Coordinates of C-alpha atoms in Angstrom, one line a residue:
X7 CA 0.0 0.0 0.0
X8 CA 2.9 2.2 -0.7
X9 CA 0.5 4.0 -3.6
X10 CA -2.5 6.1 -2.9
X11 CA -5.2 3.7 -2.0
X12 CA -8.6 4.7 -1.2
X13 CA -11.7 2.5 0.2
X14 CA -15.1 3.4 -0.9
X15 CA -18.0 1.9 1.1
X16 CA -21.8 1.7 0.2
X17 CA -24.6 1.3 2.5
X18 CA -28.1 1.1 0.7
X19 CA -30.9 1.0 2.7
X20 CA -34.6 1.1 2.1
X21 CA -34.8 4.3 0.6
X22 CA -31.6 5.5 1.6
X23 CA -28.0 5.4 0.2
X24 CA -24.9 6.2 2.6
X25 CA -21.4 6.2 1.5
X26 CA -17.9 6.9 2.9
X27 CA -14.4 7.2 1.4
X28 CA -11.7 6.0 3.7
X29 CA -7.9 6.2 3.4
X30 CA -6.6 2.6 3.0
X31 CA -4.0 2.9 5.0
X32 CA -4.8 4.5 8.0
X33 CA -8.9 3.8 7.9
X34 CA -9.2 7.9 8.2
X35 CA -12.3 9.2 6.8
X36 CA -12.0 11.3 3.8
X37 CA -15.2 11.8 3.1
X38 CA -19.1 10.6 4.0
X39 CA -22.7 11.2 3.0
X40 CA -26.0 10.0 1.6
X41 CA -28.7 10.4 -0.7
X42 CA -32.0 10.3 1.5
X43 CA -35.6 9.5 0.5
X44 CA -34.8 7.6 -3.2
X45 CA -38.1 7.6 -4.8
X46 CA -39.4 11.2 -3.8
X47 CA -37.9 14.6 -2.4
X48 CA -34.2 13.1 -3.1
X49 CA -31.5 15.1 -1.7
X50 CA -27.1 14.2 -1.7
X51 CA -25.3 15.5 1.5
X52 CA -21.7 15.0 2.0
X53 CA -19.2 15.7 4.6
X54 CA -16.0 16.7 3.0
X55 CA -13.2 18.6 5.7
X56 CA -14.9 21.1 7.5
X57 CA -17.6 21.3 4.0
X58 CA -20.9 20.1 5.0
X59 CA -23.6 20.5 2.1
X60 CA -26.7 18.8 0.2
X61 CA -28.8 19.0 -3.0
X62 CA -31.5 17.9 -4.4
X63 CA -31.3 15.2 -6.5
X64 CA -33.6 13.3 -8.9
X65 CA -33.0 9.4 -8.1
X66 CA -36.1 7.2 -8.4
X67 CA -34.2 4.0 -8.0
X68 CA -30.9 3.1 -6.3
X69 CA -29.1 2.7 -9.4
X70 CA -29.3 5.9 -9.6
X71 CA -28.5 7.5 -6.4
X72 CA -25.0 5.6 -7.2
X73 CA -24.4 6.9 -10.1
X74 CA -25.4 10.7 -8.5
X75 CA -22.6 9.5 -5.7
X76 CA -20.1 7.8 -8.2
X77 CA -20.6 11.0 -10.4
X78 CA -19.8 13.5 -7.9
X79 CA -16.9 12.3 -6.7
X80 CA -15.4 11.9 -10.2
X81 CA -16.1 15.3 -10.6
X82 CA -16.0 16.8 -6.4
X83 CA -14.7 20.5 -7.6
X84 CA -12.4 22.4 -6.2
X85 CA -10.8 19.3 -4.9
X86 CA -10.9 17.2 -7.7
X87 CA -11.6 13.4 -8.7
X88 CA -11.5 11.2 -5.3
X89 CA -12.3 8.0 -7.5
X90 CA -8.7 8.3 -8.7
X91 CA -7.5 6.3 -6.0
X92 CA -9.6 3.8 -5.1
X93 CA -8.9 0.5 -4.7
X94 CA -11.4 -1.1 -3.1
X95 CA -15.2 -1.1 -2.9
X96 CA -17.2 -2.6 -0.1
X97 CA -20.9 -3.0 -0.2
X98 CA -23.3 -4.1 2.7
X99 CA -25.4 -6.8 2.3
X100 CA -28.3 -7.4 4.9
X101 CA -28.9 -10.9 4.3
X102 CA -26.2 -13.3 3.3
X103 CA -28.4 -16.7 3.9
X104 CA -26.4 -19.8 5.8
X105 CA -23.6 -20.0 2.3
X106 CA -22.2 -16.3 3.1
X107 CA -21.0 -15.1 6.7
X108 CA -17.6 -13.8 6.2
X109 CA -16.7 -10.7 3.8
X110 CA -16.4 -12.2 0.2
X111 CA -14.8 -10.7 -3.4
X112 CA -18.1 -10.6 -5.8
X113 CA -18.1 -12.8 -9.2
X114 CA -20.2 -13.6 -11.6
X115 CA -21.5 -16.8 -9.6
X116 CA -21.8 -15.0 -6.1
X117 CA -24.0 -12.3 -7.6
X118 CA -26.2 -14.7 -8.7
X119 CA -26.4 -16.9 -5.5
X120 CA -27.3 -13.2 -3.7
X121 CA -30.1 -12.5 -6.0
X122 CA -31.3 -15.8 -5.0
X123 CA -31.7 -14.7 -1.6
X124 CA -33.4 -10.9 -2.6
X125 CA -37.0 -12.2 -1.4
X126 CA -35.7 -12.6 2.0
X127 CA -35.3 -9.2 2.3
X128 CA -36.8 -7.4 -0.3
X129 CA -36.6 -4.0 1.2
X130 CA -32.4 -4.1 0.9
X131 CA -31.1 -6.9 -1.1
X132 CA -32.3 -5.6 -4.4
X133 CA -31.3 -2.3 -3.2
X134 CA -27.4 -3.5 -2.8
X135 CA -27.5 -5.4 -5.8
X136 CA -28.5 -2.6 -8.2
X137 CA -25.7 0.0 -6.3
X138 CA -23.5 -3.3 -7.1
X139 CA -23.9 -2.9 -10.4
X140 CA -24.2 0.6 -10.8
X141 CA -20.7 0.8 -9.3
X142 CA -19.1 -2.3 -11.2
X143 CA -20.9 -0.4 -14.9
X144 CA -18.3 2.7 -14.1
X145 CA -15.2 1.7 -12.0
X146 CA -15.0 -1.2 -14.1
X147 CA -13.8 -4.3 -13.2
X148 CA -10.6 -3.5 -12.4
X149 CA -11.6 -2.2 -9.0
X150 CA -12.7 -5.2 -6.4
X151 CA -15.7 -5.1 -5.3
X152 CA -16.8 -6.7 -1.3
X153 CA -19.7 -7.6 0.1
X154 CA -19.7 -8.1 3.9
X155 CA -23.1 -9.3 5.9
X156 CA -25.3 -8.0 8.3
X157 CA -25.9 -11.6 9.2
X158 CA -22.4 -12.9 9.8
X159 CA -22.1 -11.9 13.5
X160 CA -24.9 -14.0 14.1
X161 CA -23.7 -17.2 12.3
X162 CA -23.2 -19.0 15.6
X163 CA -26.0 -18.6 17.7
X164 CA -27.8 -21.1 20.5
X165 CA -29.9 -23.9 18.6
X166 CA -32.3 -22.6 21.3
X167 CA -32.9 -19.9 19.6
X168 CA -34.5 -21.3 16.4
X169 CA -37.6 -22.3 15.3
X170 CA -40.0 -24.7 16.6
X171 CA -41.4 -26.3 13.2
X172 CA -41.0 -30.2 11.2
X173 CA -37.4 -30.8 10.6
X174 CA -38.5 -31.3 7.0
X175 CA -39.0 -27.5 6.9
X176 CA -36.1 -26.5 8.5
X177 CA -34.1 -28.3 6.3
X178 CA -35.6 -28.2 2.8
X179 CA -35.7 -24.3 3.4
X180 CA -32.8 -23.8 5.3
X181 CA -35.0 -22.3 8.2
X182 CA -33.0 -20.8 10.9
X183 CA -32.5 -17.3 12.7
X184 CA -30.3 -15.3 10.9
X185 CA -30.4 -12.0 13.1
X186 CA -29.8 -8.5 11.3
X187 CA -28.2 -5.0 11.8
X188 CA -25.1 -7.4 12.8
X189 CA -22.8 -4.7 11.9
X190 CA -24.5 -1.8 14.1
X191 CA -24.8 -4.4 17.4
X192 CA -20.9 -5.7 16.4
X193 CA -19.8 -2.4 16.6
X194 CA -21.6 -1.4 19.5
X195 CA -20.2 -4.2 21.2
X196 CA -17.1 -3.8 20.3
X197 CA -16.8 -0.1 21.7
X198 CA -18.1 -0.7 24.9
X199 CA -15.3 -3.5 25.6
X200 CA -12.8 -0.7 24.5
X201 CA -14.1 1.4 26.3
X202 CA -14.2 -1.4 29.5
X203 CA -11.3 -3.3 28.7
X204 CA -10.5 -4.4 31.7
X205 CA -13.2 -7.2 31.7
X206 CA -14.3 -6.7 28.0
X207 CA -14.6 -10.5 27.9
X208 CA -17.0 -10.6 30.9
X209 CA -19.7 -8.2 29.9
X210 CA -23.7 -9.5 29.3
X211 CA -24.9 -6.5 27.3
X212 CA -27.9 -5.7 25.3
X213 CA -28.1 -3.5 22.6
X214 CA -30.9 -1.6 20.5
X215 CA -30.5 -0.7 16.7
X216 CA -33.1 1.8 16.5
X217 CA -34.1 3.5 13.5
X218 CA -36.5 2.9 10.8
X219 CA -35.8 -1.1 10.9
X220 CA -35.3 -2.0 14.9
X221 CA -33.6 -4.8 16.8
X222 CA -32.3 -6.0 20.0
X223 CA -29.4 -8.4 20.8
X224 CA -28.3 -9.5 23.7
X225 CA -24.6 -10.4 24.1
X226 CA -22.1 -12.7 26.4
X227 CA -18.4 -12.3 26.7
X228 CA -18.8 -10.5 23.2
X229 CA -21.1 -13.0 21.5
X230 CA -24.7 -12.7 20.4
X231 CA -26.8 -15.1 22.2
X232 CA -30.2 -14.2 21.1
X233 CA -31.6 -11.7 18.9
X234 CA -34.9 -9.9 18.1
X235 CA -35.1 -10.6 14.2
X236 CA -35.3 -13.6 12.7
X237 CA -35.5 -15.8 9.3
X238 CA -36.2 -12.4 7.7
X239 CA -35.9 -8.6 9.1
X240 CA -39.2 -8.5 10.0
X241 CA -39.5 -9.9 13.6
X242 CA -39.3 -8.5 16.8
X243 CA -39.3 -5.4 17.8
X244 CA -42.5 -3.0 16.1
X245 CA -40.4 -0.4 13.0
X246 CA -41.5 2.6 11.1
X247 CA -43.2 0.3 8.2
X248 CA -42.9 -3.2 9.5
X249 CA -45.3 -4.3 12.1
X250 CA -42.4 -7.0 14.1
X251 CA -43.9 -9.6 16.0
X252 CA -47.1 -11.2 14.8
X253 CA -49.3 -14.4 15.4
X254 CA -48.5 -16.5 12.4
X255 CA -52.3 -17.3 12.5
X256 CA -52.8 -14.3 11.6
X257 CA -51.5 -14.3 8.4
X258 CA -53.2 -17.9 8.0
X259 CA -56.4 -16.1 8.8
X260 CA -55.7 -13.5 5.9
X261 CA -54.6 -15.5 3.7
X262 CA -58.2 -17.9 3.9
X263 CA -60.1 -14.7 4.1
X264 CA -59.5 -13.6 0.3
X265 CA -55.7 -11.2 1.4
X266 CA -53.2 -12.6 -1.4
X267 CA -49.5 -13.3 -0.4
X268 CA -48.1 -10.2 -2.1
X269 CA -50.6 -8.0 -0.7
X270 CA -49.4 -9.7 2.8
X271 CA -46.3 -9.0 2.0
X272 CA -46.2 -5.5 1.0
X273 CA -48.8 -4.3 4.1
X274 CA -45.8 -6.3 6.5
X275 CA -43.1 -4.4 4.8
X276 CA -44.4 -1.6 3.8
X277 CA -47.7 -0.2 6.0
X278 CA -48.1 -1.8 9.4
X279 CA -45.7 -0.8 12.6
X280 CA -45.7 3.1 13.3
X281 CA -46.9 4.5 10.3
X282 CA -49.9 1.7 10.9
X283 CA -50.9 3.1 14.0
X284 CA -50.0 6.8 13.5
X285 CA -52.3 6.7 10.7
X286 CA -50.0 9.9 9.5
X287 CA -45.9 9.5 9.6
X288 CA -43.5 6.7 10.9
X289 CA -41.1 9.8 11.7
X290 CA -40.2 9.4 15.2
X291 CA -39.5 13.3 15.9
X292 CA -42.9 14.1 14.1
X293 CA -44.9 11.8 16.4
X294 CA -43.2 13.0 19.5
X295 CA -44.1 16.4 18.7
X296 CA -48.1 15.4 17.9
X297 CA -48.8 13.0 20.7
X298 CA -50.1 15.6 22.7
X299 CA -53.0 16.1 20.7
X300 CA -53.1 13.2 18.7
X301 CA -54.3 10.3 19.7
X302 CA -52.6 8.0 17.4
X303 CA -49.9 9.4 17.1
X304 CA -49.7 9.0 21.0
X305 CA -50.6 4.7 20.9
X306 CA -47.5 4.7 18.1
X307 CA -45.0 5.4 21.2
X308 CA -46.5 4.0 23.0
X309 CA -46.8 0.5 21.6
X310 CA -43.1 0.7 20.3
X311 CA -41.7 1.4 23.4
X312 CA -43.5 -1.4 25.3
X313 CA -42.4 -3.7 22.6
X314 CA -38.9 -2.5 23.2
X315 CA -39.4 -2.5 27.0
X316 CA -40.8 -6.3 27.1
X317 CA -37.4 -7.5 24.9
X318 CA -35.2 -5.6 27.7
X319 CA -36.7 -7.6 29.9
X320 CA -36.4 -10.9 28.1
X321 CA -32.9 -10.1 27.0
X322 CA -31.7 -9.7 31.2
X323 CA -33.4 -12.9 32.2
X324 CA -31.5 -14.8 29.0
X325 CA -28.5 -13.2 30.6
X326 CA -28.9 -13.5 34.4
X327 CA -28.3 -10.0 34.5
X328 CA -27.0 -7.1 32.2
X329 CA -24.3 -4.8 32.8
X330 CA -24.2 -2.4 30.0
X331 CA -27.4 -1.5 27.8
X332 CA -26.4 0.8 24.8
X333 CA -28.4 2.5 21.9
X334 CA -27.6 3.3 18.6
X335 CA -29.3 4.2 15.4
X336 CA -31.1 7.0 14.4
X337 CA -34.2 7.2 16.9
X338 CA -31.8 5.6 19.6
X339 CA -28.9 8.1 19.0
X340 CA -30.9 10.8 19.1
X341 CA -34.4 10.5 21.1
X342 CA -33.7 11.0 24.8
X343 CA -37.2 10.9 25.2
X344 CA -37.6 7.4 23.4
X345 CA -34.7 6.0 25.6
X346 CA -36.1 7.2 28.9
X347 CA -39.5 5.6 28.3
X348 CA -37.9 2.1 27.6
X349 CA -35.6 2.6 30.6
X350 CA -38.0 4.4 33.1
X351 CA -39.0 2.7 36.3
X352 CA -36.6 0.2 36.3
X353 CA -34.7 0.7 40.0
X354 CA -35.6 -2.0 40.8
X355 CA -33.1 -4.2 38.9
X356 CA -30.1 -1.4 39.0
X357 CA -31.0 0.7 36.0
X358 CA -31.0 4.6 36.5
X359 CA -30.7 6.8 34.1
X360 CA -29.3 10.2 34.7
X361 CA -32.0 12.6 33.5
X362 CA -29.4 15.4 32.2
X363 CA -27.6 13.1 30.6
X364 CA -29.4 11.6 28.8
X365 CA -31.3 14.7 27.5
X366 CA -27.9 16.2 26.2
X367 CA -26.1 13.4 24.7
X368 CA -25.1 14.3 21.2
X369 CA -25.1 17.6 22.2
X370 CA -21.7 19.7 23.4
X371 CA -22.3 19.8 26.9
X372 CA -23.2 15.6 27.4
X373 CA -20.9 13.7 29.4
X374 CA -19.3 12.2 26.5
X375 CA -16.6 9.5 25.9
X376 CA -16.0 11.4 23.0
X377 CA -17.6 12.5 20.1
X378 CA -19.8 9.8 19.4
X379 CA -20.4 8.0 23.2
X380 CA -22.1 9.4 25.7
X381 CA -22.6 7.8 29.3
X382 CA -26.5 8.4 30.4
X383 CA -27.1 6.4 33.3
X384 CA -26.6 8.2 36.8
X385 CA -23.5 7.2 39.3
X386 CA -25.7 5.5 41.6
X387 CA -26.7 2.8 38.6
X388 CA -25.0 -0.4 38.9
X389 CA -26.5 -1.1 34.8
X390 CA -24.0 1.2 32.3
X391 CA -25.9 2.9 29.7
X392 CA -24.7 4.5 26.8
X393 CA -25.7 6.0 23.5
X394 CA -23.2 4.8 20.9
X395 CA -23.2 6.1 17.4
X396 CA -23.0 3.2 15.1
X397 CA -20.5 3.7 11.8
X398 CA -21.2 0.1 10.3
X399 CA -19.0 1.8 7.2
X400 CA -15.9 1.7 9.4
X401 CA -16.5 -2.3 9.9
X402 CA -17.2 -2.6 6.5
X403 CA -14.1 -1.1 5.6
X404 CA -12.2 -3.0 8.0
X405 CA -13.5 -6.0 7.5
X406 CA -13.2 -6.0 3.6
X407 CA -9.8 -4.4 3.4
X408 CA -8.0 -7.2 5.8
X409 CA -10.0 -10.1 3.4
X410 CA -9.0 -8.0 0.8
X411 CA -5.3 -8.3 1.3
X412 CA -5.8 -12.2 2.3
X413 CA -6.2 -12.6 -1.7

């Protein structure tokens, strides 16, 4: 790596496209953003230096949000091309089946076997394929492309945790829990036992991925031993557009009463959870500001923080105890009121937060770590919590580049 060498990470979600350009060498960030809301008002925001800026864009699809992101740093004036020196480009997959759990060079054949596995989560696969081959249609193939998995922390957990069906089922569809967001829980994880070294191996924590998709995981000695989602990313916890746990009789129910499969499917993925209830918005901020005097919007909290407050629960039996509890995402990183609700009244077992704390994390004056870690829970609390901001693009880069240079 004597050359200039550059890592450039995608992170296509839903209806979102993140990005970051790292140095190879040192893992410094050179520069981040995102195209937001693909499909309606879409906007590009970067993070270049001390430059932070956005514009509207027109991207319908994901295809073309990359080539908005590909084209503008080809062309990032006054600084000139930053594509010059890439050498490697990393992409995030969410669901990499049982066949892909460690970060792999794409081909030909892999791409294939990951389109395979698109129905299993139709709301990002497709997504990451399409910025795939956006990216591979103008760096060419001369510049490697990864993909590493949101599943692959979760390769290993307790046969306990599965599902209770025929074993013909299980194994003619490869029927197992997966677990998702592995890179956000991983990395919050991973911080706290930096920032706890001392007994980093010793720690039972749980952690909570909030944002528009949700989960929990609960963790031992720095493995996950149970978490929230499932065979696809829509169990567990209740998300902006998907509706988390539900009675599978339910859908049988449907499904007899005249509700076809794909109209299941798209009302699970696409109009049940907050937006379901709020009958208005599945923006967290927006329905904190309305529940006042809306009703709805009010029973939206509500029910997601309960949902959230039950798995706590669940998650500190499974692991006799917890000593840290950390949130990250964007409704976790950033609504003290939504953390306070899922941690209130719970004395009882040690947890405290620290009122002021936890209202000014993220902010200047929080009693921060450092930039991105903020300690909330009061002194007298013998349960650590903390707000962690998750940079899944750092593991991705991390993760790729030391595959990368296994080749």
């Amino acid at each position: 790596m004597s050359a200039p060498f550059s890592i450039l990470v995608f992170n296509a979600g839903s209806s979102s496209l993140k990005f970051a350009l790292f140095d190879g060498r040192t893992l410094k960030l050179i520069v981040r953003g995102m195209v937001s809301d693909i499909g309606g008002l879409s906007s590009l925001s970067w993070h270049y230096g001390i430059t932070r800026a956005s514009v509207s864009i027109p991207a319908k699809q994901h295809t073309e949000a990359a080539q908005w992101v590909l084209d503008w740093l080809q062309n990032l004036w006054p600084f000139g091309s930053l594509l010059d020196n890439v050498g490697l480009v990393v992409h995030r997959i969410v669901h990499g089946g049982s066949q892909f759990f460690k970060p792999m060079m794409l081909t030909h054949k892999s791409m294939l076997q990951l389109e395979q596995l698109s129905p299993l989560a139709p709301l990002h696969n497709p997504q990451a394929l399409a910025v795939i081959n956006a990216t591979q249609a103008m760096l060419t193939q001369k510049v490697p492309s990864f993909a590493v998995f949101d599943t692959a922390f979760f390769r290993n957990l307790p046969l306990h945790t599965g599902y209770a069906l025929p074993e013909s089922l299980l194994k003619q569809h490869d029927i197992q829990r997966f677990g998702f967001h592995g890179l956000a829980h991983r990395y919050m994880i991973q911080r706290y036992c930096v920032l706890h070294i001392a007994r980093s191996q010793q720690r039972r924590i749980i952690s909570f991925q909030l944002g528009n998709g949700c989960s929990v995981t609960a963790a031992k000695d720095g493995k996950p031993v149970d978490t929230s989602m499932g065979f696809t990313p829509l169990e567990g916890l209740m998300m902006a557009t998907r509706a988390g746990d539900i009675d599978p009789g339910l859908l049988i129910y449907l499904l007899r009463n005249g509700h076809s499969l794909d109209e299941l499917e798209d009302q699970l993925q696409h109009h049940s959870g907050l937006s379901a209830i709020a009958k208005s918005t599945a923006n967290m901020q927006q329905l904190l500001e309305m529940q006042d005097t809306d009703k709805n919007a009010k029973l939206a909290i509500d029910m997601f923080c309960y949902r959230a407050r039950k798995y706590l629960g669940a998650y500190m039996a499974v692991l006799s105890g917890v000593d840290a509890i950390i949130f990250g995402g964007g409704i976790g990183e950033h609504s003290a009121e939504i953390r306070q609700r899922i941690c209130s009244n719970m004395a009882w077992c040690g947890l405290v937060l620290d009122d002021k704390r936890n209202r000014l994390a993220g902010t200047a004056d929080s009693h921060v770590v450092n930039d991105s870690e903020a300690l909330i829970s009061s002194n007298a609390s013998s349960i650590r919590v903390y707000v962690i901001c998750v940079n899944e693009e750092l593991m991705m880069a991390e993760d790729a580049r030391a595959e990368f240079f296994t080749h």
